[in-house]
Amino acid sequence: MKLQVIGDPVLHSKSPVIHGAMLGALGLDVSYTPQVVRRGELPDYLRWARENGVTGFNATMPHKEDLLPLLDWLDGDAALCGAVNTVCLRGGKWIGFNTDGGGAQAALEGAGLWPARNVALLGAGGAAKAVAFRLAQAGAERVWVCNRTAERAEALCGQYRCQALAPAGFDPATLRRLAAQSQLLVNCTSLGMAGCGRQFEDFSFLDALPQGAGVFDLIYHPAQTELLAQAERRGLPTLNGLPMLVNQAVLALEHFLDRPLDRKAMAEAAASALRGEEA
């Protein structure tokens, strides 16, 4: 049994540490390694993985949506949100799952940032789909999906027929207006990620957030993005993407092993390994 995480970039990923710790706690001698797979290389990767004994993998940017037409079957959450982050080879068929939404909700609950009535969510890619859908499903009255390309935001919201989801722009004026009405702001874009080379042009929308509103950045490398640093300077509670990564990894490992796990014990094993890395 071999497991991997694929993406571009991906060598910075903490997933091997997290999964290695959980597999070790279970007493399983299973490898979990990062593999750079660039956009357009997925068909070749799937052939290679099958031939080389890879029985499951996690997928990060830019593959969460591109995988969809290449898989044999999609689990409920993956089909609903139109994005995949966990893939298992079962009976010779590639099966796609999505654990991002569940991981995000668990992370927010653990940080005391959920529930929230209104959410300003930035981005409309694979992770944004999973998180937006889950937060709407979990009771948010309004989730504004803010994206530079209006058509992508509209497509995401139209996909679910959910009244809580509403498309919006990404211009400073729109972000300030929606932030003023939100108890939670979630960044699902790659802006600020190490190696991305792109950054928010304007952070003034943070000034519009109500006192006590949370700022959640799905990025965990660096541990504190400029968005989170700016939010912290304004006295806002912040959360980076590491707790979400841990929680979605626990759910992913259940799919890889095809059995339920003690989720609390697995999360504690992963968190302990991450603390050891930082020491």
mmCIF file of C-alpha atoms in Angstrom:
data_model
loop_
_atom_site.group_PDB
_atom_site.id
_atom_site.type_symbol
_atom_site.label_atom_id
_atom_site.label_comp_id
_atom_site.label_asym_id
_atom_site.label_seq_id
_atom_site.Cartn_x
_atom_site.Cartn_y
_atom_site.Cartn_z
ATOM 1 C CA MET A 1 0.000 0.000 0.000
ATOM 2 C CA LYS A 2 1.396 3.374 -1.058
ATOM 3 C CA LEU A 3 -0.158 6.787 -0.468
ATOM 4 C CA GLN A 4 0.774 10.198 -1.907
ATOM 5 C CA VAL A 5 -0.193 13.849 -2.061
ATOM 6 C CA ILE A 6 -0.057 15.474 -5.503
ATOM 7 C CA GLY A 7 -0.071 19.100 -6.575
ATOM 8 C CA ASP A 8 2.033 21.963 -7.870
ATOM 9 C CA PRO A 9 3.561 23.236 -5.658
ATOM 10 C CA VAL A 10 3.446 20.362 -3.179
ATOM 11 C CA LEU A 11 6.920 19.737 -1.737
ATOM 12 C CA HIS A 12 6.101 22.121 1.142
ATOM 13 C CA SER A 13 3.090 19.982 2.097
ATOM 14 C CA LYS A 14 2.632 18.943 5.708
ATOM 15 C CA SER A 15 0.458 16.012 4.631
ATOM 16 C CA PRO A 16 3.328 13.460 4.755
ATOM 17 C CA VAL A 17 4.057 14.455 8.361
ATOM 18 C CA ILE A 18 0.384 14.314 9.318
ATOM 19 C CA HIS A 19 -0.403 11.018 7.614
ATOM 20 C CA GLY A 20 2.896 9.498 8.705
ATOM 21 C CA ALA A 21 2.043 10.266 12.323
ATOM 22 C CA MET A 22 -1.461 8.830 12.029
ATOM 23 C CA LEU A 23 -0.278 5.688 10.244
ATOM 24 C CA GLY A 24 2.429 5.243 12.876
ATOM 25 C CA ALA A 25 -0.111 5.590 15.677
ATOM 26 C CA LEU A 26 -2.107 2.814 14.006
ATOM 27 C CA GLY A 27 0.997 0.639 13.754
ATOM 28 C CA LEU A 28 0.862 0.558 9.954
ATOM 29 C CA ASP A 29 4.007 0.511 7.806
ATOM 30 C CA VAL A 30 2.622 2.493 4.883
ATOM 31 C CA SER A 31 4.499 5.141 2.895
ATOM 32 C CA TYR A 32 2.998 8.569 2.187
ATOM 33 C CA THR A 33 5.040 10.829 -0.085
ATOM 34 C CA PRO A 34 4.637 14.112 -2.003
ATOM 35 C CA GLN A 35 4.610 14.018 -5.794
ATOM 36 C CA VAL A 36 4.792 17.073 -8.038
ATOM 37 C CA VAL A 37 2.142 16.742 -10.728
ATOM 38 C CA ARG A 38 1.678 19.758 -12.980
ATOM 39 C CA ARG A 39 -1.537 20.834 -14.642
ATOM 40 C CA GLY A 40 -2.180 18.606 -17.647
ATOM 41 C CA GLU A 41 -0.197 15.665 -16.250
ATOM 42 C CA LEU A 42 -3.056 13.934 -14.381
ATOM 43 C CA PRO A 43 -3.786 11.208 -16.979
ATOM 44 C CA ASP A 44 -0.113 10.208 -17.012
ATOM 45 C CA TYR A 45 0.012 10.289 -13.213
ATOM 46 C CA LEU A 46 -3.036 8.035 -12.829
ATOM 47 C CA ARG A 47 -1.471 5.471 -15.172
ATOM 48 C CA TRP A 48 1.834 5.657 -13.305
ATOM 49 C CA ALA A 49 0.139 5.397 -9.896
ATOM 50 C CA ARG A 50 -1.791 2.287 -10.910
ATOM 51 C CA GLU A 51 1.365 0.633 -12.272
ATOM 52 C CA ASN A 52 3.448 1.514 -9.204
ATOM 53 C CA GLY A 53 1.147 0.370 -6.418
ATOM 54 C CA VAL A 54 -0.286 3.729 -5.320
ATOM 55 C CA THR A 55 -3.629 2.871 -3.729
ATOM 56 C CA GLY A 56 -4.653 6.372 -2.713
ATOM 57 C CA PHE A 57 -3.645 10.014 -2.897
ATOM 58 C CA ASN A 58 -4.644 13.462 -1.765
ATOM 59 C CA ALA A 59 -4.886 16.234 -4.333
ATOM 60 C CA THR A 60 -4.252 19.920 -3.851
ATOM 61 C CA MET A 61 -4.059 22.856 -6.277
ATOM 62 C CA PRO A 62 -4.443 22.810 -9.240
ATOM 63 C CA HIS A 63 -6.079 19.368 -9.506
ATOM 64 C CA LYS A 64 -9.239 19.345 -7.372
ATOM 65 C CA GLU A 65 -11.563 20.051 -10.297
ATOM 66 C CA ASP A 66 -9.433 18.678 -13.133
ATOM 67 C CA LEU A 67 -9.615 15.184 -11.601
ATOM 68 C CA LEU A 68 -13.409 14.940 -11.913
ATOM 69 C CA PRO A 69 -13.710 13.624 -15.503
ATOM 70 C CA LEU A 70 -10.800 11.208 -14.990
ATOM 71 C CA LEU A 71 -12.301 9.226 -12.110
ATOM 72 C CA ASP A 72 -14.633 6.239 -12.253
ATOM 73 C CA TRP A 73 -16.963 7.277 -9.443
ATOM 74 C CA LEU A 74 -17.536 10.238 -7.087
ATOM 75 C CA ASP A 75 -18.698 10.103 -3.473
ATOM 76 C CA GLY A 76 -21.628 12.318 -2.431
ATOM 77 C CA ASP A 77 -19.712 15.380 -1.183
ATOM 78 C CA ALA A 78 -17.322 15.310 -4.151
ATOM 79 C CA ALA A 79 -20.188 15.085 -6.617
ATOM 80 C CA LEU A 80 -22.149 17.837 -4.888
ATOM 81 C CA CYS A 81 -19.327 20.348 -4.637
ATOM 82 C CA GLY A 82 -17.645 19.415 -7.913
ATOM 83 C CA ALA A 83 -14.176 18.999 -6.450
ATOM 84 C CA VAL A 84 -12.006 16.139 -5.213
ATOM 85 C CA ASN A 85 -9.183 16.101 -2.682
ATOM 86 C CA THR A 86 -8.973 12.371 -1.857
ATOM 87 C CA VAL A 87 -8.776 9.518 -4.358
ATOM 88 C CA CYS A 88 -8.743 5.775 -3.628
ATOM 89 C CA LEU A 89 -8.150 2.796 -5.915
ATOM 90 C CA ARG A 90 -10.811 0.203 -5.094
ATOM 91 C CA GLY A 91 -11.559 -2.846 -7.198
ATOM 92 C CA GLY A 92 -9.446 -1.396 -9.976
ATOM 93 C CA LYS A 93 -11.479 1.821 -10.078
ATOM 94 C CA TRP A 94 -10.498 5.345 -9.022
ATOM 95 C CA ILE A 95 -12.989 6.721 -6.491
ATOM 96 C CA GLY A 96 -13.059 10.437 -5.604
ATOM 97 C CA PHE A 97 -13.968 11.964 -2.240
ATOM 98 C CA ASN A 98 -13.921 15.454 -0.741
ATOM 99 C CA THR A 99 -12.963 15.996 2.885
ATOM 100 C CA ASP A 100 -12.209 19.732 2.638
ATOM 101 C CA GLY A 101 -15.649 20.879 3.773
ATOM 102 C CA GLY A 102 -15.743 18.633 6.826
ATOM 103 C CA GLY A 103 -12.161 19.564 7.715
ATOM 104 C CA ALA A 104 -12.899 23.283 7.433
ATOM 105 C CA GLN A 105 -15.979 23.105 9.638
ATOM 106 C CA ALA A 106 -14.139 21.077 12.288
ATOM 107 C CA ALA A 107 -11.254 23.588 12.267
ATOM 108 C CA LEU A 108 -13.605 26.566 12.634
ATOM 109 C CA GLU A 109 -15.504 24.889 15.465
ATOM 110 C CA GLY A 110 -12.253 24.074 17.249
ATOM 111 C CA ALA A 111 -11.177 27.727 17.035
ATOM 112 C CA GLY A 112 -14.540 29.045 18.239
ATOM 113 C CA LEU A 113 -15.210 30.765 14.896
ATOM 114 C CA TRP A 114 -18.310 28.760 14.031
ATOM 115 C CA PRO A 115 -21.255 29.167 13.756
ATOM 116 C CA ALA A 116 -21.342 32.420 11.798
ATOM 117 C CA ARG A 117 -24.468 33.976 10.307
ATOM 118 C CA ASN A 118 -22.870 35.652 7.258
ATOM 119 C CA VAL A 119 -19.633 34.617 5.538
ATOM 120 C CA ALA A 120 -17.516 36.431 2.949
ATOM 121 C CA LEU A 121 -15.665 33.698 1.083
ATOM 122 C CA LEU A 122 -12.871 34.638 -1.327
ATOM 123 C CA GLY A 123 -12.282 32.429 -4.358
ATOM 124 C CA ALA A 124 -14.292 29.991 -6.446
ATOM 125 C CA GLY A 125 -11.914 27.077 -7.019
ATOM 126 C CA GLY A 126 -12.070 23.513 -5.753
ATOM 127 C CA ALA A 127 -11.477 24.265 -2.072
ATOM 128 C CA ALA A 128 -13.878 27.207 -2.200
ATOM 129 C CA LYS A 129 -16.613 24.960 -3.589
ATOM 130 C CA ALA A 130 -16.253 22.432 -0.784
ATOM 131 C CA VAL A 131 -16.057 25.028 1.987
ATOM 132 C CA ALA A 132 -18.880 27.231 0.663
ATOM 133 C CA PHE A 133 -21.196 24.262 0.310
ATOM 134 C CA ARG A 134 -20.385 22.918 3.777
ATOM 135 C CA LEU A 135 -20.839 26.277 5.539
ATOM 136 C CA ALA A 136 -24.164 26.841 3.790
ATOM 137 C CA GLN A 137 -25.183 23.304 4.715
ATOM 138 C CA ALA A 138 -24.071 23.893 8.316
ATOM 139 C CA GLY A 139 -26.383 26.846 8.866
ATOM 140 C CA ALA A 140 -24.907 30.049 7.435
ATOM 141 C CA GLU A 141 -27.696 32.366 6.326
ATOM 142 C CA ARG A 142 -25.514 33.896 3.618
ATOM 143 C CA VAL A 143 -22.210 32.883 2.032
ATOM 144 C CA TRP A 144 -20.992 35.469 -0.463
ATOM 145 C CA VAL A 145 -18.646 33.848 -2.977
ATOM 146 C CA CYS A 146 -16.315 36.648 -4.082
ATOM 147 C CA ASN A 147 -14.265 36.049 -7.203
ATOM 148 C CA ARG A 148 -12.427 38.126 -9.803
ATOM 149 C CA THR A 149 -14.169 36.177 -12.578
ATOM 150 C CA ALA A 150 -17.880 36.710 -12.010
ATOM 151 C CA GLU A 151 -18.856 33.706 -14.146
ATOM 152 C CA ARG A 152 -16.997 31.290 -11.836
ATOM 153 C CA ALA A 153 -18.701 32.670 -8.734
ATOM 154 C CA GLU A 154 -22.072 32.496 -10.455
ATOM 155 C CA ALA A 155 -21.424 28.936 -11.613
ATOM 156 C CA LEU A 156 -20.455 27.840 -8.110
ATOM 157 C CA CYS A 157 -23.560 29.314 -6.525
ATOM 158 C CA GLY A 158 -25.843 28.082 -9.279
ATOM 159 C CA GLN A 159 -24.518 24.565 -8.922
ATOM 160 C CA TYR A 160 -26.160 23.981 -5.529
ATOM 161 C CA ARG A 161 -29.566 25.642 -5.814
ATOM 162 C CA CYS A 162 -28.943 26.876 -2.284
ATOM 163 C CA GLN A 163 -30.429 30.225 -1.253
ATOM 164 C CA ALA A 164 -27.590 30.856 1.203
ATOM 165 C CA LEU A 165 -24.990 31.098 -1.593
ATOM 166 C CA ALA A 166 -24.642 34.361 -3.514
ATOM 167 C CA PRO A 167 -22.012 35.394 -6.107
ATOM 168 C CA ALA A 168 -20.128 38.656 -5.643
ATOM 169 C CA GLY A 169 -17.211 40.610 -7.047
ATOM 170 C CA PHE A 170 -13.657 40.860 -5.765
ATOM 171 C CA ASP A 171 -13.132 44.608 -6.116
ATOM 172 C CA PRO A 172 -12.215 46.586 -2.949
ATOM 173 C CA ALA A 173 -15.587 48.320 -2.674
ATOM 174 C CA THR A 174 -17.523 45.043 -2.848
ATOM 175 C CA LEU A 175 -15.225 43.320 -0.364
ATOM 176 C CA ARG A 176 -15.601 46.211 2.104
ATOM 177 C CA ARG A 177 -19.385 46.198 1.756
ATOM 178 C CA LEU A 178 -19.715 42.462 2.317
ATOM 179 C CA ALA A 179 -17.095 42.336 5.082
ATOM 180 C CA ALA A 180 -19.142 44.877 7.040
ATOM 181 C CA GLN A 181 -22.016 42.379 7.102
ATOM 182 C CA SER A 182 -19.946 39.252 7.862
ATOM 183 C CA GLN A 183 -18.985 37.459 11.048
ATOM 184 C CA LEU A 184 -16.409 35.347 9.185
ATOM 185 C CA LEU A 185 -14.082 35.944 6.234
ATOM 186 C CA VAL A 186 -12.538 32.906 4.537
ATOM 187 C CA ASN A 187 -9.686 33.074 2.008
ATOM 188 C CA CYS A 188 -9.808 30.148 -0.420
ATOM 189 C CA THR A 189 -7.485 31.768 -2.988
ATOM 190 C CA SER A 190 -3.742 31.177 -3.344
ATOM 191 C CA LEU A 191 -2.989 34.866 -2.659
ATOM 192 C CA GLY A 192 -0.230 35.020 -0.068
ATOM 193 C CA MET A 193 0.864 31.393 -0.411
ATOM 194 C CA ALA A 194 4.605 30.764 -0.352
ATOM 195 C CA GLY A 195 5.846 30.329 -3.914
ATOM 196 C CA CYS A 196 2.670 31.781 -5.405
ATOM 197 C CA GLY A 197 4.181 35.192 -6.102
ATOM 198 C CA ARG A 198 0.822 36.972 -5.785
ATOM 199 C CA GLN A 199 -0.597 38.982 -2.916
ATOM 200 C CA PHE A 200 -3.725 40.943 -2.041
ATOM 201 C CA GLU A 201 -3.421 44.419 -3.514
ATOM 202 C CA ASP A 202 -5.553 46.021 -0.808
ATOM 203 C CA PHE A 203 -6.374 44.936 2.763
ATOM 204 C CA SER A 204 -8.781 47.758 3.543
ATOM 205 C CA PHE A 205 -11.734 45.356 3.544
ATOM 206 C CA LEU A 206 -10.447 44.052 6.877
ATOM 207 C CA ASP A 207 -11.251 47.429 8.431
ATOM 208 C CA ALA A 208 -14.914 46.891 7.618
ATOM 209 C CA LEU A 209 -15.225 43.593 9.493
ATOM 210 C CA PRO A 210 -17.227 43.846 12.738
ATOM 211 C CA GLN A 211 -15.342 43.537 16.017
ATOM 212 C CA GLY A 212 -14.755 39.876 16.816
ATOM 213 C CA ALA A 213 -15.271 38.668 13.242
ATOM 214 C CA GLY A 214 -12.958 35.777 12.370
ATOM 215 C CA VAL A 215 -10.475 35.602 9.484
ATOM 216 C CA PHE A 216 -9.726 32.091 8.236
ATOM 217 C CA ASP A 217 -7.007 31.566 5.609
ATOM 218 C CA LEU A 218 -6.862 28.074 4.117
ATOM 219 C CA ILE A 219 -3.142 28.624 3.432
ATOM 220 C CA TYR A 220 -0.746 27.150 6.014
ATOM 221 C CA HIS A 221 2.591 27.880 4.295
ATOM 222 C CA PRO A 222 3.569 30.400 5.483
ATOM 223 C CA ALA A 223 1.940 29.826 8.869
ATOM 224 C CA GLN A 224 0.957 33.481 8.984
ATOM 225 C CA THR A 225 0.067 34.995 5.640
ATOM 226 C CA GLU A 226 0.016 38.735 5.175
ATOM 227 C CA LEU A 227 -3.791 38.542 5.306
ATOM 228 C CA LEU A 228 -3.662 36.992 8.782
ATOM 229 C CA ALA A 229 -0.945 39.402 9.932
ATOM 230 C CA GLN A 230 -3.038 42.367 8.802
ATOM 231 C CA ALA A 231 -6.128 40.908 10.509
ATOM 232 C CA GLU A 232 -4.203 40.322 13.732
ATOM 233 C CA ARG A 233 -2.996 43.941 13.754
ATOM 234 C CA ARG A 234 -6.637 44.953 13.669
ATOM 235 C CA GLY A 235 -7.401 42.793 16.689
ATOM 236 C CA LEU A 236 -9.374 40.176 14.757
ATOM 237 C CA PRO A 237 -9.251 36.462 15.681
ATOM 238 C CA THR A 238 -7.404 34.471 13.011
ATOM 239 C CA LEU A 239 -6.971 30.868 11.920
ATOM 240 C CA ASN A 240 -4.591 29.430 9.333
ATOM 241 C CA GLY A 241 -5.136 26.312 7.247
ATOM 242 C CA LEU A 242 -3.226 23.809 9.380
ATOM 243 C CA PRO A 243 -6.146 22.713 11.612
ATOM 244 C CA MET A 244 -8.258 22.206 8.493
ATOM 245 C CA LEU A 245 -5.453 20.169 6.933
ATOM 246 C CA VAL A 246 -5.285 17.942 10.016
ATOM 247 C CA ASN A 247 -9.045 17.425 10.203
ATOM 248 C CA GLN A 248 -9.505 16.714 6.504
ATOM 249 C CA ALA A 249 -6.530 14.318 6.660
ATOM 250 C CA VAL A 250 -8.228 12.258 9.371
ATOM 251 C CA LEU A 251 -11.308 11.937 7.150
ATOM 252 C CA ALA A 252 -9.118 11.113 4.135
ATOM 253 C CA LEU A 253 -7.300 8.356 6.037
ATOM 254 C CA GLU A 254 -10.639 6.756 6.844
ATOM 255 C CA HIS A 255 -11.258 6.569 3.091
ATOM 256 C CA PHE A 256 -7.755 5.228 2.361
ATOM 257 C CA LEU A 257 -8.159 2.464 4.961
ATOM 258 C CA ASP A 258 -11.894 2.040 4.277
ATOM 259 C CA ARG A 259 -12.768 1.950 7.963
ATOM 260 C CA PRO A 260 -13.719 4.391 10.740
ATOM 261 C CA LEU A 261 -10.957 5.698 13.018
ATOM 262 C CA ASP A 262 -10.751 7.356 16.420
ATOM 263 C CA ARG A 263 -10.742 10.859 14.943
ATOM 264 C CA LYS A 264 -9.702 12.604 18.138
ATOM 265 C CA ALA A 265 -6.732 10.266 18.645
ATOM 266 C CA MET A 266 -5.667 10.657 15.020
ATOM 267 C CA ALA A 267 -5.861 14.462 15.196
ATOM 268 C CA GLU A 268 -3.826 14.444 18.418
ATOM 269 C CA ALA A 269 -1.137 12.237 16.830
ATOM 270 C CA ALA A 270 -0.929 14.577 13.832
ATOM 271 C CA ALA A 271 -0.822 17.718 15.974
ATOM 272 C CA SER A 272 1.953 16.222 18.135
ATOM 273 C CA ALA A 273 4.042 15.442 15.042
ATOM 274 C CA LEU A 274 3.592 18.969 13.729
ATOM 275 C CA ARG A 275 4.657 20.452 17.060
ATOM 276 C CA GLY A 276 7.745 18.242 16.942
ATOM 277 C CA GLU A 277 8.609 19.617 13.519
ATOM 278 C CA GLU A 278 8.380 23.180 14.792
ATOM 279 C CA ALA A 279 10.487 22.518 17.910
#
